[in-house]
mmCIF file of N, CA and C in Angstrom:
data_model
loop_
_atom_site.group_PDB
_atom_site.id
_atom_site.type_symbol
_atom_site.label_atom_id
_atom_site.label_comp_id
_atom_site.label_asym_id
_atom_site.label_seq_id
_atom_site.Cartn_x
_atom_site.Cartn_y
_atom_site.Cartn_z
ATOM 1 N N UNK A 1 17.707 28.926 -17.087
ATOM 2 C CA UNK A 1 17.187 27.965 -18.248
ATOM 3 C C UNK A 1 16.897 26.566 -17.580
ATOM 4 N N UNK A 2 16.006 26.532 -16.656
ATOM 5 C CA UNK A 2 15.573 25.378 -15.989
ATOM 6 C C UNK A 2 14.823 24.486 -17.011
ATOM 7 N N UNK A 3 15.244 23.272 -17.153
ATOM 8 C CA UNK A 3 14.593 22.306 -18.186
ATOM 9 C C UNK A 3 14.264 20.972 -17.490
ATOM 10 N N UNK A 4 13.121 20.967 -16.700
ATOM 11 C CA UNK A 4 12.820 19.753 -15.963
ATOM 12 C C UNK A 4 12.604 18.563 -16.867
ATOM 13 N N UNK A 5 12.045 18.685 -18.133
ATOM 14 C CA UNK A 5 11.814 17.606 -19.020
ATOM 15 C C UNK A 5 13.250 17.022 -19.500
ATOM 16 N N UNK A 6 14.257 17.938 -19.670
ATOM 17 C CA UNK A 6 15.574 17.423 -19.977
ATOM 18 C C UNK A 6 16.170 16.592 -18.844
ATOM 19 N N UNK A 7 15.952 17.072 -17.647
ATOM 20 C CA UNK A 7 16.389 16.439 -16.363
ATOM 21 C C UNK A 7 15.771 15.088 -16.285
ATOM 22 N N UNK A 8 14.507 15.003 -16.510
ATOM 23 C CA UNK A 8 13.710 13.711 -16.467
ATOM 24 C C UNK A 8 14.381 12.778 -17.592
ATOM 25 N N UNK A 9 14.539 13.245 -18.775
ATOM 26 C CA UNK A 9 15.059 12.324 -19.837
ATOM 27 C C UNK A 9 16.485 11.837 -19.582
ATOM 28 N N UNK A 10 17.231 12.624 -18.797
ATOM 29 C CA UNK A 10 18.611 12.279 -18.540
ATOM 30 C C UNK A 10 18.834 11.326 -17.364
ATOM 31 N N UNK A 11 17.703 10.994 -16.675
ATOM 32 C CA UNK A 11 17.779 10.231 -15.405
ATOM 33 C C UNK A 11 16.738 9.024 -15.512
ATOM 34 N N UNK A 12 17.242 7.893 -15.770
ATOM 35 C CA UNK A 12 16.279 6.705 -15.965
ATOM 36 C C UNK A 12 15.451 6.471 -14.737
ATOM 37 N N UNK A 13 15.966 6.553 -13.581
ATOM 38 C CA UNK A 13 15.064 6.356 -12.432
ATOM 39 C C UNK A 13 14.010 7.456 -12.351
ATOM 40 N N UNK A 14 14.347 8.647 -12.612
ATOM 41 C CA UNK A 14 13.300 9.651 -12.578
ATOM 42 C C UNK A 14 12.371 9.538 -13.715
ATOM 43 N N UNK A 15 12.790 9.122 -14.838
ATOM 44 C CA UNK A 15 11.919 8.887 -16.087
ATOM 45 C C UNK A 15 10.926 7.784 -15.723
ATOM 46 N N UNK A 16 11.365 6.721 -14.946
ATOM 47 C CA UNK A 16 10.465 5.722 -14.559
ATOM 48 C C UNK A 16 9.342 6.203 -13.589
ATOM 49 N N UNK A 17 9.828 7.074 -12.650
ATOM 50 C CA UNK A 17 8.847 7.603 -11.656
ATOM 51 C C UNK A 17 7.757 8.464 -12.404
ATOM 52 N N UNK A 18 8.267 9.221 -13.332
ATOM 53 C CA UNK A 18 7.294 10.149 -14.059
ATOM 54 C C UNK A 18 6.371 9.294 -14.859
ATOM 55 N N UNK A 19 6.871 8.157 -15.484
ATOM 56 C CA UNK A 19 6.037 7.254 -16.251
ATOM 57 C C UNK A 19 4.979 6.731 -15.404
ATOM 58 N N UNK A 20 5.297 6.157 -14.185
ATOM 59 C CA UNK A 20 4.369 5.629 -13.285
ATOM 60 C C UNK A 20 3.280 6.669 -12.884
ATOM 61 N N UNK A 21 3.718 7.903 -12.706
ATOM 62 C CA UNK A 21 2.746 8.879 -12.391
ATOM 63 C C UNK A 21 1.744 9.258 -13.591
ATOM 64 N N UNK A 22 2.335 9.430 -14.691
ATOM 65 C CA UNK A 22 1.523 9.637 -15.910
ATOM 66 C C UNK A 22 0.702 8.570 -16.448
ATOM 67 N N UNK A 23 1.167 7.398 -16.224
ATOM 68 C CA UNK A 23 0.323 6.249 -16.814
ATOM 69 C C UNK A 23 -0.874 5.853 -15.927
ATOM 70 N N UNK A 24 -0.888 6.493 -14.757
ATOM 71 C CA UNK A 24 -2.051 6.176 -13.831
ATOM 72 C C UNK A 24 -1.829 5.043 -12.962
ATOM 73 N N UNK A 25 -0.586 4.542 -12.862
ATOM 74 C CA UNK A 25 -0.302 3.439 -11.869
ATOM 75 C C UNK A 25 -0.733 3.680 -10.512
ATOM 76 N N UNK A 26 -0.623 4.903 -9.969
ATOM 77 C CA UNK A 26 -0.950 5.210 -8.702
ATOM 78 C C UNK A 26 -2.391 5.795 -8.464
ATOM 79 N N UNK A 27 -3.096 5.990 -9.522
ATOM 80 C CA UNK A 27 -4.442 6.519 -9.437
ATOM 81 C C UNK A 27 -5.477 5.863 -10.428
ATOM 82 N N UNK A 28 -5.417 4.557 -10.362
ATOM 83 C CA UNK A 28 -6.238 3.767 -11.197
ATOM 84 C C UNK A 28 -7.705 4.156 -11.016
ATOM 85 N N UNK A 29 -8.121 4.490 -9.874
ATOM 86 C CA UNK A 29 -9.546 4.709 -9.523
ATOM 87 C C UNK A 29 -9.881 6.219 -9.506
ATOM 88 N N UNK A 30 -8.857 7.020 -9.728
ATOM 89 C CA UNK A 30 -9.101 8.521 -9.746
ATOM 90 C C UNK A 30 -8.283 9.163 -10.908
ATOM 91 N N UNK A 31 -8.595 8.747 -12.092
ATOM 92 C CA UNK A 31 -7.808 9.232 -13.284
ATOM 93 C C UNK A 31 -7.806 10.840 -13.202
ATOM 94 N N UNK A 32 -6.516 11.257 -13.579
ATOM 95 C CA UNK A 32 -6.296 12.659 -13.745
ATOM 96 C C UNK A 32 -6.003 13.358 -12.443
ATOM 97 N N UNK A 33 -6.052 12.651 -11.263
ATOM 98 C CA UNK A 33 -5.901 13.264 -9.931
ATOM 99 C C UNK A 33 -4.499 13.991 -9.831
ATOM 100 N N UNK A 34 -3.529 13.448 -10.455
ATOM 101 C CA UNK A 34 -2.179 13.972 -10.361
ATOM 102 C C UNK A 34 -1.775 14.860 -11.558
ATOM 103 N N UNK A 35 -2.667 15.196 -12.460
ATOM 104 C CA UNK A 35 -2.292 15.926 -13.592
ATOM 105 C C UNK A 35 -1.795 17.268 -13.347
ATOM 106 N N UNK A 36 -2.328 18.031 -12.372
ATOM 107 C CA UNK A 36 -1.818 19.233 -12.020
ATOM 108 C C UNK A 36 -0.393 19.246 -11.408
ATOM 109 N N UNK A 37 -0.144 18.234 -10.625
ATOM 110 C CA UNK A 37 1.174 17.967 -10.009
ATOM 111 C C UNK A 37 2.164 17.675 -11.051
ATOM 112 N N UNK A 38 1.816 16.773 -11.994
ATOM 113 C CA UNK A 38 2.610 16.399 -13.128
ATOM 114 C C UNK A 38 3.057 17.680 -13.949
ATOM 115 N N UNK A 39 2.059 18.333 -14.343
ATOM 116 C CA UNK A 39 2.183 19.601 -15.074
ATOM 117 C C UNK A 39 3.174 20.548 -14.363
ATOM 118 N N UNK A 40 3.004 20.687 -13.066
ATOM 119 C CA UNK A 40 3.795 21.662 -12.262
ATOM 120 C C UNK A 40 5.230 21.130 -12.283
ATOM 121 N N UNK A 41 5.464 19.824 -12.108
ATOM 122 C CA UNK A 41 6.696 19.376 -12.034
ATOM 123 C C UNK A 41 7.570 19.494 -13.388
ATOM 124 N N UNK A 42 6.782 19.341 -14.470
ATOM 125 C CA UNK A 42 7.432 19.439 -15.791
ATOM 126 C C UNK A 42 7.528 20.823 -16.313
ATOM 127 N N UNK A 43 7.082 21.765 -15.561
ATOM 128 C CA UNK A 43 7.007 23.206 -16.041
ATOM 129 C C UNK A 43 8.333 23.915 -15.783
ATOM 130 N N UNK A 44 8.917 24.586 -16.762
ATOM 131 C CA UNK A 44 10.046 25.309 -16.519
ATOM 132 C C UNK A 44 9.886 26.497 -15.609
ATOM 133 N N UNK A 45 8.671 26.822 -15.247
ATOM 134 C CA UNK A 45 8.265 27.867 -14.366
ATOM 135 C C UNK A 45 8.134 27.440 -12.945
ATOM 136 N N UNK A 46 8.396 26.098 -12.581
ATOM 137 C CA UNK A 46 8.287 25.629 -11.198
ATOM 138 C C UNK A 46 9.335 26.424 -10.380
ATOM 139 N N UNK A 47 8.852 27.255 -9.494
ATOM 140 C CA UNK A 47 9.633 28.110 -8.749
ATOM 141 C C UNK A 47 10.552 27.270 -7.709
ATOM 142 N N UNK A 48 10.202 26.070 -7.383
ATOM 143 C CA UNK A 48 11.033 25.339 -6.527
ATOM 144 C C UNK A 48 11.997 24.416 -7.290
ATOM 145 N N UNK A 49 11.963 24.367 -8.537
ATOM 146 C CA UNK A 49 12.744 23.420 -9.358
ATOM 147 C C UNK A 49 12.809 22.031 -8.690
ATOM 148 N N UNK A 50 11.636 21.460 -8.450
ATOM 149 C CA UNK A 50 11.441 20.180 -7.761
ATOM 150 C C UNK A 50 12.184 19.078 -8.482
ATOM 151 N N UNK A 51 12.042 18.951 -9.772
ATOM 152 C CA UNK A 51 12.663 17.919 -10.483
ATOM 153 C C UNK A 51 14.181 17.957 -10.343
ATOM 154 N N UNK A 52 14.823 19.190 -10.251
ATOM 155 C CA UNK A 52 16.212 19.223 -10.060
ATOM 156 C C UNK A 52 16.789 18.576 -8.830
ATOM 157 N N UNK A 53 15.908 18.462 -7.930
ATOM 158 C CA UNK A 53 16.296 17.978 -6.500
ATOM 159 C C UNK A 53 16.097 16.352 -6.451
ATOM 160 N N UNK A 54 15.683 15.759 -7.497
ATOM 161 C CA UNK A 54 15.333 14.307 -7.365
ATOM 162 C C UNK A 54 16.483 13.452 -7.029
ATOM 163 N N UNK A 55 17.669 13.642 -7.739
ATOM 164 C CA UNK A 55 18.887 12.860 -7.591
ATOM 165 C C UNK A 55 19.389 13.100 -6.171
ATOM 166 N N UNK A 56 19.355 14.315 -5.711
ATOM 167 C CA UNK A 56 19.878 14.540 -4.261
ATOM 168 C C UNK A 56 18.916 13.867 -3.212
ATOM 169 N N UNK A 57 17.600 13.974 -3.528
ATOM 170 C CA UNK A 57 16.688 13.274 -2.585
ATOM 171 C C UNK A 57 17.002 11.763 -2.634
ATOM 172 N N UNK A 58 17.232 11.210 -3.662
ATOM 173 C CA UNK A 58 17.539 9.687 -3.756
ATOM 174 C C UNK A 58 18.695 9.339 -3.001
ATOM 175 N N UNK A 59 19.771 10.186 -3.104
ATOM 176 C CA UNK A 59 21.044 10.008 -2.385
ATOM 177 C C UNK A 59 20.746 10.094 -0.891
ATOM 178 N N UNK A 60 19.922 11.084 -0.516
ATOM 179 C CA UNK A 60 19.683 11.320 0.917
ATOM 180 C C UNK A 60 18.936 10.156 1.453
ATOM 181 N N UNK A 61 17.979 9.678 0.665
ATOM 182 C CA UNK A 61 17.112 8.534 1.108
ATOM 183 C C UNK A 61 18.056 7.342 1.320
ATOM 184 N N UNK A 62 18.972 7.127 0.494
ATOM 185 C CA UNK A 62 19.905 5.904 0.610
ATOM 186 C C UNK A 62 20.772 6.132 1.899
ATOM 187 N N UNK A 63 21.149 7.361 2.241
ATOM 188 C CA UNK A 63 21.844 7.491 3.510
ATOM 189 C C UNK A 63 20.902 7.237 4.682
ATOM 190 N N UNK A 64 19.611 7.605 4.570
ATOM 191 C CA UNK A 64 18.671 7.208 5.564
ATOM 192 C C UNK A 64 18.517 5.746 5.752
ATOM 193 N N UNK A 65 18.483 5.043 4.663
ATOM 194 C CA UNK A 65 18.258 3.590 4.597
ATOM 195 C C UNK A 65 19.538 2.937 5.298
ATOM 196 N N UNK A 66 20.656 3.481 5.018
ATOM 197 C CA UNK A 66 21.882 2.902 5.632
ATOM 198 C C UNK A 66 21.932 3.159 7.116
ATOM 199 N N UNK A 67 21.548 4.417 7.472
ATOM 200 C CA UNK A 67 21.617 4.745 9.001
ATOM 201 C C UNK A 67 20.606 3.912 9.735
ATOM 202 N N UNK A 68 19.419 3.565 9.125
ATOM 203 C CA UNK A 68 18.373 2.857 9.770
ATOM 204 C C UNK A 68 18.815 1.459 10.165
ATOM 205 N N UNK A 69 19.795 0.925 9.387
ATOM 206 C CA UNK A 69 20.273 -0.395 9.589
ATOM 207 C C UNK A 69 21.085 -0.518 10.894
ATOM 208 N N UNK A 70 21.649 0.582 11.406
ATOM 209 C CA UNK A 70 22.297 0.587 12.798
ATOM 210 C C UNK A 70 21.236 1.036 13.729
ATOM 211 N N UNK A 71 20.577 0.191 14.468
ATOM 212 C CA UNK A 71 19.420 0.491 15.274
ATOM 213 C C UNK A 71 19.870 1.459 16.397
ATOM 214 N N UNK A 72 21.006 1.205 17.021
ATOM 215 C CA UNK A 72 21.462 2.075 18.100
ATOM 216 C C UNK A 72 21.729 3.526 17.596
ATOM 217 N N UNK A 73 22.416 3.608 16.500
ATOM 218 C CA UNK A 73 22.646 4.901 15.911
ATOM 219 C C UNK A 73 21.357 5.631 15.526
ATOM 220 N N UNK A 74 20.440 4.851 14.919
ATOM 221 C CA UNK A 74 19.118 5.416 14.545
ATOM 222 C C UNK A 74 18.333 5.982 15.728
ATOM 223 N N UNK A 75 18.368 5.228 16.771
ATOM 224 C CA UNK A 75 17.728 5.665 18.044
ATOM 225 C C UNK A 75 18.261 6.956 18.529
ATOM 226 N N UNK A 76 19.624 6.956 18.611
ATOM 227 C CA UNK A 76 20.368 8.099 19.086
ATOM 228 C C UNK A 76 19.982 9.352 18.242
ATOM 229 N N UNK A 77 20.096 9.187 16.943
ATOM 230 C CA UNK A 77 19.810 10.218 15.963
ATOM 231 C C UNK A 77 18.353 10.683 16.141
ATOM 232 N N UNK A 78 17.362 9.772 16.366
ATOM 233 C CA UNK A 78 15.979 10.186 16.489
ATOM 234 C C UNK A 78 15.797 11.011 17.826
ATOM 235 N N UNK A 79 16.471 10.511 18.923
ATOM 236 C CA UNK A 79 16.313 11.280 20.175
ATOM 237 C C UNK A 79 16.932 12.655 20.046
ATOM 238 N N UNK A 80 18.054 12.832 19.421
ATOM 239 C CA UNK A 80 18.687 14.095 19.311
ATOM 240 C C UNK A 80 17.880 14.947 18.334
ATOM 241 N N UNK A 81 17.275 14.403 17.261
ATOM 242 C CA UNK A 81 16.476 15.193 16.444
ATOM 243 C C UNK A 81 15.244 15.702 17.164
ATOM 244 N N UNK A 82 14.602 14.920 17.869
ATOM 245 C CA UNK A 82 13.413 15.393 18.750
ATOM 246 C C UNK A 82 13.759 16.457 19.722
ATOM 247 N N UNK A 83 14.906 16.250 20.403
ATOM 248 C CA UNK A 83 15.384 17.215 21.379
ATOM 249 C C UNK A 83 15.728 18.576 20.762
ATOM 250 N N UNK A 84 16.181 18.504 19.507
ATOM 251 C CA UNK A 84 16.624 19.688 18.868
ATOM 252 C C UNK A 84 15.500 20.455 18.137
ATOM 253 N N UNK A 85 14.424 19.801 17.984
ATOM 254 C CA UNK A 85 13.202 20.427 17.329
ATOM 255 C C UNK A 85 12.394 21.495 17.993
ATOM 256 N N UNK A 86 12.648 21.569 19.320
ATOM 257 C CA UNK A 86 11.904 22.669 20.140
ATOM 258 C C UNK A 86 11.971 23.984 19.604
ATOM 259 N N UNK A 87 13.063 24.402 18.945
ATOM 260 C CA UNK A 87 13.265 25.847 18.349
ATOM 261 C C UNK A 87 12.113 25.916 17.281
ATOM 262 N N UNK A 88 11.773 24.826 16.659
ATOM 263 C CA UNK A 88 10.828 24.936 15.501
ATOM 264 C C UNK A 88 9.345 24.734 15.958
ATOM 265 N N UNK A 89 9.077 24.951 17.165
ATOM 266 C CA UNK A 89 7.718 24.734 17.653
ATOM 267 C C UNK A 89 6.711 25.720 17.019
ATOM 268 N N UNK A 90 5.526 25.121 16.849
ATOM 269 C CA UNK A 90 4.432 26.045 16.287
ATOM 270 C C UNK A 90 4.265 27.292 17.156
ATOM 271 N N UNK A 91 4.152 27.062 18.481
ATOM 272 C CA UNK A 91 3.956 28.255 19.370
ATOM 273 C C UNK A 91 4.964 29.336 19.141
ATOM 274 N N UNK A 92 6.286 28.982 19.010
ATOM 275 C CA UNK A 92 7.349 29.948 18.753
ATOM 276 C C UNK A 92 7.123 30.664 17.494
ATOM 277 N N UNK A 93 6.865 29.915 16.406
ATOM 278 C CA UNK A 93 6.627 30.372 15.063
ATOM 279 C C UNK A 93 5.536 31.348 15.050
ATOM 280 N N UNK A 94 4.414 30.976 15.648
ATOM 281 C CA UNK A 94 3.247 31.904 15.629
ATOM 282 C C UNK A 94 3.466 33.170 16.376
ATOM 283 N N UNK A 95 4.180 32.985 17.575
ATOM 284 C CA UNK A 95 4.558 34.139 18.279
ATOM 285 C C UNK A 95 5.497 35.126 17.563
ATOM 286 N N UNK A 96 6.505 34.639 16.839
ATOM 287 C CA UNK A 96 7.355 35.495 16.028
ATOM 288 C C UNK A 96 6.543 36.094 14.911
ATOM 289 N N UNK A 97 5.692 35.470 14.338
ATOM 290 C CA UNK A 97 4.860 36.024 13.243
ATOM 291 C C UNK A 97 4.110 37.180 13.889
ATOM 292 N N UNK A 98 3.505 36.951 15.080
ATOM 293 C CA UNK A 98 2.740 38.014 15.708
ATOM 294 C C UNK A 98 3.588 39.214 16.002
ATOM 295 N N UNK A 99 4.738 39.030 16.549
ATOM 296 C CA UNK A 99 5.616 40.148 16.909
ATOM 297 C C UNK A 99 6.085 40.897 15.667
ATOM 298 N N UNK A 100 6.416 40.087 14.538
ATOM 299 C CA UNK A 100 7.118 40.815 13.483
ATOM 300 C C UNK A 100 6.100 41.222 12.375
ATOM 301 N N UNK A 101 4.915 40.577 12.271
ATOM 302 C CA UNK A 101 4.004 40.834 11.164
ATOM 303 C C UNK A 101 2.648 41.298 11.673
ATOM 304 N N UNK A 102 1.990 40.402 12.348
ATOM 305 C CA UNK A 102 0.578 40.730 12.658
ATOM 306 C C UNK A 102 0.398 41.752 13.689
ATOM 307 N N UNK A 103 1.283 41.812 14.764
ATOM 308 C CA UNK A 103 1.301 42.755 15.900
ATOM 309 C C UNK A 103 -0.135 42.781 16.522
ATOM 310 N N UNK A 104 -0.717 41.534 16.760
ATOM 311 C CA UNK A 104 -1.984 41.461 17.507
ATOM 312 C C UNK A 104 -1.744 41.368 19.010
ATOM 313 N N UNK A 105 -2.777 41.737 19.777
ATOM 314 C CA UNK A 105 -2.750 41.546 21.230
ATOM 315 C C UNK A 105 -3.153 40.123 21.588
ATOM 316 N N UNK A 106 -2.207 39.378 22.281
ATOM 317 C CA UNK A 106 -2.686 37.999 22.693
ATOM 318 C C UNK A 106 -3.836 37.939 23.493
ATOM 319 N N UNK A 107 -4.566 36.962 23.450
ATOM 320 C CA UNK A 107 -5.799 36.680 24.300
ATOM 321 C C UNK A 107 -5.540 35.674 25.302
ATOM 322 N N UNK A 108 -5.848 35.958 26.502
ATOM 323 C CA UNK A 108 -5.667 34.941 27.598
ATOM 324 C C UNK A 108 -6.541 33.898 27.485
ATOM 325 N N UNK A 109 -6.158 32.640 27.655
ATOM 326 C CA UNK A 109 -6.944 31.453 27.555
ATOM 327 C C UNK A 109 -7.048 30.816 28.917
ATOM 328 N N UNK A 110 -8.321 30.597 29.419
ATOM 329 C CA UNK A 110 -8.462 29.974 30.697
ATOM 330 C C UNK A 110 -8.544 28.512 30.534
ATOM 331 N N UNK A 111 -7.598 27.734 31.197
ATOM 332 C CA UNK A 111 -7.650 26.310 31.006
ATOM 333 C C UNK A 111 -8.882 25.822 31.710
ATOM 334 N N UNK A 112 -9.409 24.636 31.152
ATOM 335 C CA UNK A 112 -10.611 24.063 31.694
ATOM 336 C C UNK A 112 -10.268 23.308 32.897
#
């Protein structure tokens, strides 16, 4: 029984965000450009239940803001994050999709 409109109405900060989206604050020169997104966010059929994550996102953002204040810690976290991201490379992902789903024969590419 996901009720995004109820969640919006119970959270003043989220209500303000939605108001700014709906009133055209961010799209004065392109009216209606966010209508599909707004409709999706407010739909009880949103499969990702995006609105339900708003409060958690705000909390996480506040932790990011706090961490950023300690420049040495932030630099260390950034380096470790980059170093640990290799597992998520596009090449690895495509290779796994190919092995598990597509089963295509790789084509050799001659470097220029």
